[in-house]
Short mmCIF file of C-alpha atoms in Angstrom, two decimals:
data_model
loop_
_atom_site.label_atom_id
_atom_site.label_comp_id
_atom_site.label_asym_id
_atom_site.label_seq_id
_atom_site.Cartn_x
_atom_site.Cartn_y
_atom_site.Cartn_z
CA UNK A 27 12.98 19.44 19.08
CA UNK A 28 11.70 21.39 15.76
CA UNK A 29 8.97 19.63 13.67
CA UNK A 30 11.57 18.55 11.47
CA UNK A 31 13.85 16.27 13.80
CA UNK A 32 10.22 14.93 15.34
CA UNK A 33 9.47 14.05 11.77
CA UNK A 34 12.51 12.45 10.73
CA UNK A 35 11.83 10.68 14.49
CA UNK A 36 8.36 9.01 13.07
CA UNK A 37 10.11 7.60 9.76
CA UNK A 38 12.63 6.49 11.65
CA UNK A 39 10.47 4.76 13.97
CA UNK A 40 7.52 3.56 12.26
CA UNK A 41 8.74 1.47 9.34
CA UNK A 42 7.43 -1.57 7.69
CA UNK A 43 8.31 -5.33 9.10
CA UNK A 44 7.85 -9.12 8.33
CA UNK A 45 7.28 -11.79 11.23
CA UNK A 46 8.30 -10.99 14.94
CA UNK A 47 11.19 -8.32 15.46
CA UNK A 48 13.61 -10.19 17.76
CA UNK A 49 13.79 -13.13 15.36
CA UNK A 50 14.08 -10.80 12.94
CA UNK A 51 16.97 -9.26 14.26
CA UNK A 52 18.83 -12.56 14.87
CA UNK A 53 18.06 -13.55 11.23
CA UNK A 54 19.43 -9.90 10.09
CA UNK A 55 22.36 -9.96 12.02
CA UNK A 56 22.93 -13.63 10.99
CA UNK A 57 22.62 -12.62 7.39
CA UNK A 58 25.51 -9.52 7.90
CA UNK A 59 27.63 -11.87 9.26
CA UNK A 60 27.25 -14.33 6.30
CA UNK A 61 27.78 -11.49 3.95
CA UNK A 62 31.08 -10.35 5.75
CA UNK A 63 32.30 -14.03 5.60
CA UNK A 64 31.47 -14.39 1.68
CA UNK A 65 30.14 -17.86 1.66
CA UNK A 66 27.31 -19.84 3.21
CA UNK A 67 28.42 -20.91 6.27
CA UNK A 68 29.49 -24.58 7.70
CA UNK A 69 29.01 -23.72 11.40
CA UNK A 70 27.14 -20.90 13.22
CA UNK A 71 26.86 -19.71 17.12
CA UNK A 72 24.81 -16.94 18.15
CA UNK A 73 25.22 -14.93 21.23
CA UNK A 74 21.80 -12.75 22.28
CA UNK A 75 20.35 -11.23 25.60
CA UNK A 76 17.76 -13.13 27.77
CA UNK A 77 14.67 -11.22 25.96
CA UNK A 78 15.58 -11.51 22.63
CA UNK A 79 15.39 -14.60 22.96
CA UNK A 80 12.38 -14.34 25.17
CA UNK A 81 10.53 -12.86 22.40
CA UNK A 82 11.55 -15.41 19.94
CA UNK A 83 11.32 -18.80 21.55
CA UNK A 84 7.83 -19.36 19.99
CA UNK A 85 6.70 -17.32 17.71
CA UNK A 86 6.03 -18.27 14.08
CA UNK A 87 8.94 -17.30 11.43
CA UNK A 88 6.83 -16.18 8.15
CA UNK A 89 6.28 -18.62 5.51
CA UNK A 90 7.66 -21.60 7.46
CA UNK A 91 5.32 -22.93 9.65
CA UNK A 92 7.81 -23.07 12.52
CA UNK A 93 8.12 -21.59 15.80
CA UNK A 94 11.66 -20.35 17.27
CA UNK A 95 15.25 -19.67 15.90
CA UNK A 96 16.78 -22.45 14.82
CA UNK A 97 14.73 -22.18 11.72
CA UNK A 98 15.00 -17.70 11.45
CA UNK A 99 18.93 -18.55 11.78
CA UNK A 100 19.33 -20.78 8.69
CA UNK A 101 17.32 -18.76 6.86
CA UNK A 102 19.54 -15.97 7.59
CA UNK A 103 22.44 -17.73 6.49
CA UNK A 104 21.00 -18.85 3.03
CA UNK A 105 18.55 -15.94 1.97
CA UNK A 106 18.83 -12.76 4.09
CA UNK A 107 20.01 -9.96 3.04
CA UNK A 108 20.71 -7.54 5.60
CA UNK A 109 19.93 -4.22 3.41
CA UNK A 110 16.54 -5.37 3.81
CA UNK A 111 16.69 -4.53 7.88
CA UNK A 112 13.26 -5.93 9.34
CA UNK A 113 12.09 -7.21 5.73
CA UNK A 114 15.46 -9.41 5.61
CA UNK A 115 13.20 -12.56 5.63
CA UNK A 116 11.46 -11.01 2.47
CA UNK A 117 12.18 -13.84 0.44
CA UNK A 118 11.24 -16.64 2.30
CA UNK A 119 9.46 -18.67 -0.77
CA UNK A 120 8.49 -22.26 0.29
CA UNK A 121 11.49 -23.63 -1.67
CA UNK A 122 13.76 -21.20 0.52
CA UNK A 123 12.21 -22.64 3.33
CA UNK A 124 12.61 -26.41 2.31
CA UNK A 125 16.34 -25.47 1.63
CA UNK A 126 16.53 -23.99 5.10
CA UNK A 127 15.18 -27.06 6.72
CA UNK A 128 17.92 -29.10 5.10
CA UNK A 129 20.93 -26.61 6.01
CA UNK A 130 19.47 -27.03 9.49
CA UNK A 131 19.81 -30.57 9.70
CA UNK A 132 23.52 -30.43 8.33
CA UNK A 133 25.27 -27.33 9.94
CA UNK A 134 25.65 -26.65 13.21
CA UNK A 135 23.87 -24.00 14.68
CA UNK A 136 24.69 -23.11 18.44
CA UNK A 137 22.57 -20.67 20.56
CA UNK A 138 24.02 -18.98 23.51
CA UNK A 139 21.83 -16.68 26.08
CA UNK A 140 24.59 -14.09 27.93
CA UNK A 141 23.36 -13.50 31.48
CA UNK A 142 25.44 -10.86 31.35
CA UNK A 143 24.80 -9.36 27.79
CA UNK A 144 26.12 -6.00 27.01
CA UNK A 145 22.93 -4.44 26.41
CA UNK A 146 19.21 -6.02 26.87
CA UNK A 147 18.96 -6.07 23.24
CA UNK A 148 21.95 -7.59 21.56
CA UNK A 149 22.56 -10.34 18.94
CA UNK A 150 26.03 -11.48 18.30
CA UNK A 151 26.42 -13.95 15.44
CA UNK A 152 29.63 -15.91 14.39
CA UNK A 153 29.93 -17.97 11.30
CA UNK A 154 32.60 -19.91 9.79
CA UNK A 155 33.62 -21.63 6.78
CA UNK A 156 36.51 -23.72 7.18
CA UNK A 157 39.22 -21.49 8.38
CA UNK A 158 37.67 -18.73 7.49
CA UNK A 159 35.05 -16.30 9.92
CA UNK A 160 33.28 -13.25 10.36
CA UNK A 161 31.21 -11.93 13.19
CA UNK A 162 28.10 -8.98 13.39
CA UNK A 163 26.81 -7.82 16.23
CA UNK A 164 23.21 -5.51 17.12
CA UNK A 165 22.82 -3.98 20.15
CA UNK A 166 20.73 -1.61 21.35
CA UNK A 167 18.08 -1.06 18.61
CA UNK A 168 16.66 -3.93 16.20
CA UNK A 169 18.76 -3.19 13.14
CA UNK A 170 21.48 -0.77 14.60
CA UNK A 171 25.20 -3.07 13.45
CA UNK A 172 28.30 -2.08 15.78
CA UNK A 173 31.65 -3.08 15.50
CA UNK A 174 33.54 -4.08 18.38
CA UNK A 175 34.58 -1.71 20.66
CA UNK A 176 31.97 0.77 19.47
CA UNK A 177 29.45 2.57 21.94
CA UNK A 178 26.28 1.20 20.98
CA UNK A 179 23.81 4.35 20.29
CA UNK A 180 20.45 4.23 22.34
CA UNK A 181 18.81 7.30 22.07
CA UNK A 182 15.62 5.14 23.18
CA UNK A 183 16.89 2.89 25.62
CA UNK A 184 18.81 4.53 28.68
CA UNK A 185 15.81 6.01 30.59
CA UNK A 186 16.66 8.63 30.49
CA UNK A 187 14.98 12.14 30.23
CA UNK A 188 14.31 12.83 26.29
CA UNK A 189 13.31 16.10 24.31
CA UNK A 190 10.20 15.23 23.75
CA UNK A 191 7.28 16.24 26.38
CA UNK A 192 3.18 15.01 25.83
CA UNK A 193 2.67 18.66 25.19
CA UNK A 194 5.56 18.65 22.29
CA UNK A 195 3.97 15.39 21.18
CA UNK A 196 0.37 16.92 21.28
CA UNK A 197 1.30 20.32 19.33
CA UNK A 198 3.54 18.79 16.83
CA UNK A 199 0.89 16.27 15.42
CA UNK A 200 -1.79 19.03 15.43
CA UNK A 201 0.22 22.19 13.63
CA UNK A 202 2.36 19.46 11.49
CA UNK A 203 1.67 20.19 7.52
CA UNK A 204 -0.83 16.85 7.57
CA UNK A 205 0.15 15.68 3.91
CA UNK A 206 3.47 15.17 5.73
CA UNK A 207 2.14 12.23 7.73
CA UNK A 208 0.18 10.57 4.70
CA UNK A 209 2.95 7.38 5.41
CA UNK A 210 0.96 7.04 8.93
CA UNK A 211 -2.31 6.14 7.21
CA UNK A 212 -0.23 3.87 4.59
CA UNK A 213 0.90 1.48 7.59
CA UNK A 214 -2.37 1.56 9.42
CA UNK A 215 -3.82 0.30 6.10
CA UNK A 216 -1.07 -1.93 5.88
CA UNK A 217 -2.20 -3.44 9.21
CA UNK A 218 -5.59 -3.84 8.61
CA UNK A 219 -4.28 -5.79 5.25
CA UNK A 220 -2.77 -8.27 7.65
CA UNK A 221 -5.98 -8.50 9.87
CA UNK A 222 -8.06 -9.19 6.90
CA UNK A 223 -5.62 -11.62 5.92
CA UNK A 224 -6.24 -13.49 9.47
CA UNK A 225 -9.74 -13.27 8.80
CA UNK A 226 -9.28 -15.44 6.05
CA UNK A 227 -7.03 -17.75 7.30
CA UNK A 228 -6.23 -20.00 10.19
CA UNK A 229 -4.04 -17.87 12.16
CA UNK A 230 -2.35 -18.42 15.97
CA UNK A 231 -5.64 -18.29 17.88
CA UNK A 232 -7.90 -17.22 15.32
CA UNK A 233 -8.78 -14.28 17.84
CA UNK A 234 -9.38 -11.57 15.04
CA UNK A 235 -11.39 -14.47 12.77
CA UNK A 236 -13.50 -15.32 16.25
CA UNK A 237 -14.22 -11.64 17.23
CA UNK A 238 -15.07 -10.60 13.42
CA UNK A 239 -18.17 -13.09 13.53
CA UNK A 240 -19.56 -10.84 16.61
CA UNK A 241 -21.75 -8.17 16.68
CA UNK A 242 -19.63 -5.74 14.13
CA UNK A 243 -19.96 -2.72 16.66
CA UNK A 244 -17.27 -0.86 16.27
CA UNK A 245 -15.93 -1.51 19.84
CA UNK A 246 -16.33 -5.05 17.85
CA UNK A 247 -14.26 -3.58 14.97
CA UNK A 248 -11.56 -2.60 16.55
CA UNK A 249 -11.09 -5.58 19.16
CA UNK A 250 -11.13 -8.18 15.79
CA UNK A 251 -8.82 -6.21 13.60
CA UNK A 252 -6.29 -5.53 15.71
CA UNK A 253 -6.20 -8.92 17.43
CA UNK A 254 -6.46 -10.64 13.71
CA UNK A 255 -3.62 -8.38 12.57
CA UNK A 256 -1.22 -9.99 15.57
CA UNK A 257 -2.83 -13.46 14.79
CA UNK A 258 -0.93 -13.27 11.28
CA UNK A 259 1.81 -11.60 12.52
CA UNK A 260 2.50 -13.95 15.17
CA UNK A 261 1.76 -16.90 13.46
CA UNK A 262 3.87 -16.16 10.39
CA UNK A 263 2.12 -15.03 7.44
CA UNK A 264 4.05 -13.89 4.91
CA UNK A 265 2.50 -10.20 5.07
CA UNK A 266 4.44 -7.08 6.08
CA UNK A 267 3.29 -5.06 9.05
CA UNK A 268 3.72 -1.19 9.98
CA UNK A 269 5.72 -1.39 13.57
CA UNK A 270 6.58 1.24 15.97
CA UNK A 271 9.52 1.48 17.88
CA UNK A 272 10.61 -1.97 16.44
CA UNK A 273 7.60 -3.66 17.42
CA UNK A 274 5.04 -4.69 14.61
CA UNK A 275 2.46 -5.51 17.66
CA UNK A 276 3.50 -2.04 18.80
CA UNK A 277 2.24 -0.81 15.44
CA UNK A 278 -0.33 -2.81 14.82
CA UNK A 279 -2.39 -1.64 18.11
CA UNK A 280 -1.43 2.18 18.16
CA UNK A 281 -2.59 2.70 14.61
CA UNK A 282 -5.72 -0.05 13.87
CA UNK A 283 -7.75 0.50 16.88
CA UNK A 284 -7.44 5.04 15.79
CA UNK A 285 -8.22 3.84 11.78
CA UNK A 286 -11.15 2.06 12.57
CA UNK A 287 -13.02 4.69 14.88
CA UNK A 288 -11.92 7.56 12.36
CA UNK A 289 -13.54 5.72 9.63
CA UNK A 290 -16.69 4.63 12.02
CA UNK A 291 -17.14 8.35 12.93
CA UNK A 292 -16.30 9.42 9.01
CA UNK A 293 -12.96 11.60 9.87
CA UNK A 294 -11.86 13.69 7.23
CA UNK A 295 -8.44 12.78 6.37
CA UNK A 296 -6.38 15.40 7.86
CA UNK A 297 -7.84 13.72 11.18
CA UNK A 298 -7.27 10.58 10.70
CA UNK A 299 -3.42 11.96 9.56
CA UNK A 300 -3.56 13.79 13.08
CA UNK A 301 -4.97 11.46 15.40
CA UNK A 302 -2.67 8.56 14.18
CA UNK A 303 0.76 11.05 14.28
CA UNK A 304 -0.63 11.71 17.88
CA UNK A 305 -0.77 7.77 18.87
CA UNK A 306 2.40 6.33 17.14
CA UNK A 307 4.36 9.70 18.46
CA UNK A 308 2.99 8.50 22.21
CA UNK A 309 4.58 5.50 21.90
CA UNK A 310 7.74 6.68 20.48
CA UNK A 311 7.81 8.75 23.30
CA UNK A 312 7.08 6.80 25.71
CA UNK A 313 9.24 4.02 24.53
CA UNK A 314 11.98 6.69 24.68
CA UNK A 315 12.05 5.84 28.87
CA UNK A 316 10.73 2.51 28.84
CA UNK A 317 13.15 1.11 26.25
CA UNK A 318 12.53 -1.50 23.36
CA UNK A 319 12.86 -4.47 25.38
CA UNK A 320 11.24 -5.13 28.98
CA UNK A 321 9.12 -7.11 30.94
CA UNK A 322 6.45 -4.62 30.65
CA UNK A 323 4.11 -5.50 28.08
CA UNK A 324 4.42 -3.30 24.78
CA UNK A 325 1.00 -3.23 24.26
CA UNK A 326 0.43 -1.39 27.60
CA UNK A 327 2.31 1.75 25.55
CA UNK A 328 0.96 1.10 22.06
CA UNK A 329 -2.94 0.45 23.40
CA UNK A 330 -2.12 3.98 25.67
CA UNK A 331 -1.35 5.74 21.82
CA UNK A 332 -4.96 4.39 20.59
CA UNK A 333 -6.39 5.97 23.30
CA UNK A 334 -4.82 9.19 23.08
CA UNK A 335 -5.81 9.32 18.99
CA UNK A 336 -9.13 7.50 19.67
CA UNK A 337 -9.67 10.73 22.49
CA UNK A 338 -8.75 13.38 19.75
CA UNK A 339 -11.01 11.70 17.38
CA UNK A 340 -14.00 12.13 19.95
CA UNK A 341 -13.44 15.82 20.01
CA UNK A 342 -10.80 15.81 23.12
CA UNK A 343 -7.90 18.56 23.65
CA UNK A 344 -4.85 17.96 25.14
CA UNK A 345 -6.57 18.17 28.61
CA UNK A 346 -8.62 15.03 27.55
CA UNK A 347 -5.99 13.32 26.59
CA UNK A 348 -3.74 13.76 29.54
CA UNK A 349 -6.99 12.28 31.05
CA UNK A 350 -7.01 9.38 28.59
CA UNK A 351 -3.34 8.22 29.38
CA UNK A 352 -3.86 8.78 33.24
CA UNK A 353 -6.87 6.28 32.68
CA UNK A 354 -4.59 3.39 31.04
CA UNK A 355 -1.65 3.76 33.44
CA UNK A 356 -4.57 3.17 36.69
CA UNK A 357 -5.68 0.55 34.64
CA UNK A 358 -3.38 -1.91 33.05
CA UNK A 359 0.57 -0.69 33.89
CA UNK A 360 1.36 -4.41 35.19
CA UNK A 361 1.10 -6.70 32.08
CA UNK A 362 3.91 -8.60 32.01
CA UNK A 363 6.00 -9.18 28.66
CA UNK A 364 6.25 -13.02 28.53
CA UNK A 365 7.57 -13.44 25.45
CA UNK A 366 6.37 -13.11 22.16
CA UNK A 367 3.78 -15.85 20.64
CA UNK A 368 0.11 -16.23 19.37
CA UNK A 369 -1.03 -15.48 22.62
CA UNK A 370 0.04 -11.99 22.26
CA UNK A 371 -3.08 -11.46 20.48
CA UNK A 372 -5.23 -12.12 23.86
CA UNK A 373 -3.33 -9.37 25.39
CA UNK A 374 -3.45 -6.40 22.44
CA UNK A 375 -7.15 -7.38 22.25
CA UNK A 376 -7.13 -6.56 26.38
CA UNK A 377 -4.95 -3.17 25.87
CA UNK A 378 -6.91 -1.79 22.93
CA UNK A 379 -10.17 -2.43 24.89
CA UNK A 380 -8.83 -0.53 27.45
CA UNK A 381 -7.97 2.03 25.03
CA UNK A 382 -11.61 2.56 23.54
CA UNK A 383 -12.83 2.68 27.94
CA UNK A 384 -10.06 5.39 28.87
CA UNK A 385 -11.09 7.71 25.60
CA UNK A 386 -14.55 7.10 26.75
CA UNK A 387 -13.76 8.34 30.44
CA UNK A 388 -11.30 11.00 29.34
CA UNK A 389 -14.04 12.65 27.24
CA UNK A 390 -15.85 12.92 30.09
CA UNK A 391 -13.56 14.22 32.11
CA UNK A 392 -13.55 10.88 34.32
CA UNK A 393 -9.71 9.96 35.53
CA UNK A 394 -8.09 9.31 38.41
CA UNK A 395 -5.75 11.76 40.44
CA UNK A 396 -2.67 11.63 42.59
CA UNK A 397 -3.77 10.78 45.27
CA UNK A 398 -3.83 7.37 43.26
CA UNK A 399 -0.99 4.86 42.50
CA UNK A 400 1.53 6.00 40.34
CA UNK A 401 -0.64 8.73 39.02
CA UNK A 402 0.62 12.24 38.94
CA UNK A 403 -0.87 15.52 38.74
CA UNK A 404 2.19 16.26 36.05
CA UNK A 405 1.24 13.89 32.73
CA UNK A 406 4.93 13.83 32.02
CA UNK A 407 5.77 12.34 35.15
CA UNK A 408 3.27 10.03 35.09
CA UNK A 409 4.47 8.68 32.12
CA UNK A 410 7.83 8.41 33.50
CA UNK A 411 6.64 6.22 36.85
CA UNK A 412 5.39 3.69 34.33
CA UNK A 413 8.47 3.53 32.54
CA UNK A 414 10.65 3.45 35.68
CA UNK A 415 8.80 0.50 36.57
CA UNK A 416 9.19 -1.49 33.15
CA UNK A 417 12.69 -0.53 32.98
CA UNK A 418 14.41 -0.42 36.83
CA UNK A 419 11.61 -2.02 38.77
CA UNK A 420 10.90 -5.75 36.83
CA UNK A 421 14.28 -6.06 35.91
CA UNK A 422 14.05 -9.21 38.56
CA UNK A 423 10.38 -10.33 37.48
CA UNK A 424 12.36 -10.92 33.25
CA UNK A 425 14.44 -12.80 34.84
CA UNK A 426 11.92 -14.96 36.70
CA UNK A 427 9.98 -15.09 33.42
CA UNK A 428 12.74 -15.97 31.17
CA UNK A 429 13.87 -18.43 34.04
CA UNK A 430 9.95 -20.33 34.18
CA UNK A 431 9.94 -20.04 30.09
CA UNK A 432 13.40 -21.66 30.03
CA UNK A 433 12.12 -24.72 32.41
CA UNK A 434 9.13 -25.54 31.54
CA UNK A 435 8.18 -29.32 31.56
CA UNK A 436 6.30 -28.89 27.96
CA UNK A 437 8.95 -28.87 25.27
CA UNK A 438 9.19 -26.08 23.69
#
């Protein structure tokens, strides 16, 4: 891949996004249909895969405070607009939301999960006005529309092998003109916006707010920006978010955890630039095997991009770093995905930790070998027996969690 393509890869991939993506996407694709049909619809049935829904069972929609899709599928229908792609909920004032609430109670809205969807990440929306319908569907990637009986296109969801190797990864983001990547910085910034925002308010667990009364170490720092940013994010705050790979959590912890230590350590600029093109480009490549949707925990890839930018930060090559990512894949490769919520928080707050430990080690040359696990002497394959077991290997544990999530005795 030249420097170029891997460039237009990063905009492409790391783009700005309000509330949860997979409620997101049903809203967007909700809002396409409505467009197509030319009227607010008088009846509405969605079709989506088992972990889009998952991931949007109970998670806050912004400016709402409500949890699910019910409420991200009205406001679709009334004020999305789809050119907007993850901002479609943009604007979701509090009389948008009040009108919402009342198009709720007075259209039907049906919600269908496929157990046999066409892809793990597809949305299907139908809506009708008298005799009149229209239908849009997503599939494979968050805001990628196909028509029917088109291929979906999923260059980061097949698992299989990509162009892009660690090393490819590691030499692009240090010989890359830096000024190039000054958008990376904007949406870490962006992030810690949303943290401080948390700080300020009550948000899912109050996690970030909690942590940011501790000892304000930077190991501090990190854990209660990061976990305040996915506090608001989950919860629904009306503030935008830098995501990765279609995941603002994603974002959020590959980028916050590498801002705050190259501000603690007082980075110049073009390492900051470096370090954080070196962490979101991790994840994209990663995410290239593992797919966007899975029951392995995105913050498993995003925390393993903090460590490889926190690593280059503390001086560490591309040696180190192989080290660093060896380090998070012994450590915490079997955190489950069950759905996304406030509680999401608890577990960036676990993989960023992780994150800061595995630099740590790495610059030290501490890091386990084969002879251990899944680790392999080759980084590359390493990478790809973590992703074989998110995408091939749980396929039966996201059912099992989708199944307990589904019959729970709480109602949800």
């Amino acid at each position: 891949m030249t420097h170029a393509s891997i460039l237009q890869l990063l905009h492409t991939e790391v783009v700005p996004a309000i509330g949860c993506t997979e409620p997101i996407c049903v809203a967007l694709c909700v809002a396409r249909a409505k467009e197509r049909l030319g009227a607010e619809p008088d009846k509405i049935v969605v079709e989506l895969s088992r972990n889009i829904y998952k991931n949007a069972m109970a998670v806050g929609i912004p400016n709402t405070e409500m949890t699910g899709l019910p409420i991200a599928i009205a406001l679709g229908a009334t004020i999305g607009h789809s050119e907007l792609g993850l901002e479609v909920l943009r604007d979701t004032t509090l009389d948008a939301v009040a009108y919402a609430k009342a198009y709720m109670q007075r259209v039907p809205i049906t919600i269908e999960v496929l157990e046999n969807a066409p892809n793990i990440l597809y949305v299907q929306a139908h809506v009708y006005k008298g005799d009149k319908q229209a239908t849009a569907t997503i599939q494979g990637e968050h805001t990628h529309f196909v028509e029917e009986g088109e291929k979906a296109v999923q260059p980061t969801t097949d698992n299989q092998p990509q162009d892009l190797t660690l090393k490819l990864v590691y030499d692009f983001a240090l010989s890359i003109d830096y000024t190039e990547l000054q958008f990376l910085l904007e949406g870490a910034e962006m992030n810690i916006r949303a943290a401080e925002y948390a700080f300020e308010h009550k948000c899912g667990h109050c996690l970030g707010q909690i942590l940011a009364k501790q000892d304000n170490s930077v190991f501090e720092q990190i854990l209660a920006y990061t976990s305040g940013a996915c506090d608001a994010r989950m919860s629904g705050a009306m503030v935008p978010v830098m995501s990765n790979s279609g995941s603002g959590n994603q974002g959020i912890s590959c980028s916050v955890p590498v801002l705050i230590y190259a501000r603690h350590i007082g980075a110049s600029e073009e390492q900051t630039l470096r370090a954080l093109a070196l962490s979101n480009l991790t994840v994209i490549y990663i995410k290239q095997s593992l797919g966007r949707l899975s029951a392995l925990c995105g913050c498993v890839v995003a925390a393993t991009g903090s460590a490889c930018g926190i690593t280059y930060l503390k001086g560490g090559q591309y040696e180190e770093i192989t080290y660093a990512i060896k380090n998070m894949i012994a450590n915490i490769s079997g955190m489950i995905c069950d759905g996304a919520k406030p509680g999401c928080a608890l577990k960036v707050t676990s993989g960023v930790a992780t994150a800061v430990i595995a630099a740590s080690l790495a610059k030290e040359h501490s890091y386990p070998d084969a002879t251990e696990g899944i680790i392999d002497d080759d980084i590359d394959k390493t990478i790809h027996n973590l992703t074989r077991i998110g995408h091939d290997g749980m396929q039966q544990t996201d059912e099992l969690i989708v199944n307990i999530m589904t019959h729970k005795s709480s109602k949800l």
